[in-house]
Coordinates of C-alpha atoms in Angstrom, one line a residue:
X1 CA -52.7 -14.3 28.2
X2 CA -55.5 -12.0 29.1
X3 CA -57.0 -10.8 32.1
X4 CA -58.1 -7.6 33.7
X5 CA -55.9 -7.2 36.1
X6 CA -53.0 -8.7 38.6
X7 CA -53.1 -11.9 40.2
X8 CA -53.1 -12.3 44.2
X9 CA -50.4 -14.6 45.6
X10 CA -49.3 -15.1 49.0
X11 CA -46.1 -14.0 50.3
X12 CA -45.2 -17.4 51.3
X13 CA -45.7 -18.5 47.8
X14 CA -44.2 -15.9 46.0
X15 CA -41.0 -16.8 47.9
X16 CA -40.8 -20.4 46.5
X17 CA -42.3 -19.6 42.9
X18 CA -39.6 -17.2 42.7
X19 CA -37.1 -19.3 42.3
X20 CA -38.9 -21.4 39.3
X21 CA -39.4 -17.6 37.8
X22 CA -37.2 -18.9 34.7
X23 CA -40.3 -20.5 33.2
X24 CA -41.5 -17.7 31.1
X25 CA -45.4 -17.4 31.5
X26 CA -44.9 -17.8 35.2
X27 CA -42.4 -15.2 35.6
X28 CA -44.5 -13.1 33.3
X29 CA -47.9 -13.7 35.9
X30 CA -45.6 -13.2 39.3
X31 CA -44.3 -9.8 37.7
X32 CA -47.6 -8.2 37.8
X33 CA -49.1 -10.5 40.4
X34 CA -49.8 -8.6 44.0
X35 CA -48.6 -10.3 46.8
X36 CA -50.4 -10.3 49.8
X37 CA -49.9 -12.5 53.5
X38 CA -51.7 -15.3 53.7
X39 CA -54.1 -14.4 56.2
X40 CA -55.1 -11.7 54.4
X41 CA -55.5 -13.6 51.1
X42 CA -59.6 -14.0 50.1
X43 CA -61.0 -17.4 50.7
X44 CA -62.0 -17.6 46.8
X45 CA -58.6 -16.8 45.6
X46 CA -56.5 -20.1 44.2
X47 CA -53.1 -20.5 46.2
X48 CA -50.8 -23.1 45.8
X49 CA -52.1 -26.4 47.3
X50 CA -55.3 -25.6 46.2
X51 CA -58.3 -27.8 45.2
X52 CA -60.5 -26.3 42.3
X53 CA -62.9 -27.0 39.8
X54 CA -62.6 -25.2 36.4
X55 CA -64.1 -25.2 33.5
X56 CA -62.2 -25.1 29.8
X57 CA -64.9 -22.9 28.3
X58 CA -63.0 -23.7 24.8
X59 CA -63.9 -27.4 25.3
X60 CA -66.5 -27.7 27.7
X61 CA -64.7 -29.7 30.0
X62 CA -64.9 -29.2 34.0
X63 CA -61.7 -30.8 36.0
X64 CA -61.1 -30.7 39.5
X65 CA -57.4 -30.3 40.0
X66 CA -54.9 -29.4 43.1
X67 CA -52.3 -26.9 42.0
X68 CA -48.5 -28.0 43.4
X69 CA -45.2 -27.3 42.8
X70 CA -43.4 -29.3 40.4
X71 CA -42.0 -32.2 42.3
X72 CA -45.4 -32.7 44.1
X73 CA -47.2 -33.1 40.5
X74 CA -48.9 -36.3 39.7
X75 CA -51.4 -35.7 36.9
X76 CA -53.5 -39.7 37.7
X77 CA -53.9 -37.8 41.0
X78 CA -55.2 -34.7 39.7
X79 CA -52.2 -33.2 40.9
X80 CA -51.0 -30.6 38.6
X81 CA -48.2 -28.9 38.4
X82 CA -47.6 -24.5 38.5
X83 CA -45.6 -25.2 35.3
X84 CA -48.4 -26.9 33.4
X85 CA -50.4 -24.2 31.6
X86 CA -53.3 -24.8 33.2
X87 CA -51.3 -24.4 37.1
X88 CA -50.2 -21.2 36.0
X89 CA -53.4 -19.8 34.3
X90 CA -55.4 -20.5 37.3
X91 CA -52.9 -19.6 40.0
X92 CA -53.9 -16.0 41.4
X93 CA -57.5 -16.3 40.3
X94 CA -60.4 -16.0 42.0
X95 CA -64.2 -18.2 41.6
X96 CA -65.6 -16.3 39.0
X97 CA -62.3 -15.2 37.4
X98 CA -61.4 -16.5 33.8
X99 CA -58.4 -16.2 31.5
X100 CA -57.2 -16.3 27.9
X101 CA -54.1 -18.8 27.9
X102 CA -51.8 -20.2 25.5
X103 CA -51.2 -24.1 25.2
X104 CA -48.2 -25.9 24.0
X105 CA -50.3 -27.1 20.5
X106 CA -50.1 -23.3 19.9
X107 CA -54.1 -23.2 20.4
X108 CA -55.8 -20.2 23.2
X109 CA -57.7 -21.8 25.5
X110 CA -60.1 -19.8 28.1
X111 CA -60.5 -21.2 31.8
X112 CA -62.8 -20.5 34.0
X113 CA -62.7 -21.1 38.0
X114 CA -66.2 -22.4 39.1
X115 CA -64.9 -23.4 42.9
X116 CA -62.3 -23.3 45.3
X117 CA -62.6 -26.8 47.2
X118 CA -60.0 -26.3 49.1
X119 CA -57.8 -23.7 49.9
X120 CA -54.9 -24.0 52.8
X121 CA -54.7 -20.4 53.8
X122 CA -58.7 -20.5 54.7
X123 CA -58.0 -24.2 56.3
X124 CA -55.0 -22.7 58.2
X125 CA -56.1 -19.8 59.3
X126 CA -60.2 -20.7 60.0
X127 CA -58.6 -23.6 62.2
X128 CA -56.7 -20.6 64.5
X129 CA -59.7 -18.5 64.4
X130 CA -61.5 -21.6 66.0
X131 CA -58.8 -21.9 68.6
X132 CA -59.0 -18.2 70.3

């Protein structure tokens, strides 16, 4: 696990990935991870709920997934769980950002965000702009 420097979660988040914090990679990312309130968090950043498009530079393949919490996961659906490797690599980065992450077949992978589809916080928040 490799990358320059801490990830950007929102409070909100933080608070509910806390308490999954006994899955080892994750509680390793949300101990160095700055946490920030979600209207402040930058539109390019991936949150929880998010809809991105990354690339697996190791194999060349682009996904779109949506990062969830575990019981929201359904993988047909592209729905992929924070637990997964890839949900946790990803989580805190930004478009642009990649990262050096372990898989369970014991290979390194590297994955790369290209785009952030969707992102709540910047749904949420450009919505109240809109409204004042």
């Amino acid at each position: 696990m490799s990358h320059d420097h801490s990830i950007l979660i929102t409070e909100s988040d933080f608070a509910r990935l806390r308490r999954l914090a006994s899955h080892p990679y994750l509680a390793k990312e949300l101990e160095k991870a700055e946490i920030v309130d979600s209207r402040r968090i930058p539109r390019d950043v991936v949150t929880m709920g998010s809809r991105i498009r990354f690339q697996d530079d190791t194999t060349g393949v682009i996904r779109d997934i949506t990062i969830v919490f575990p019981d929201q996961a359904e993988a047909s659906q592209g729905k992929i769980s924070v637990l997964a490797p890839i949900g946790t690599a990803l989580l805190g980065l930004s478009v642009g950002q990649s990262i050096r992450w372990p898989f369970p077949d014991e290979s390194m992978r590297t994955l790369r965000v290209l785009e952030l589809i969707y992102q709540p916080e910047a749904e949420k928040f450009i919505g109240a702009d809109a409204r004042h």
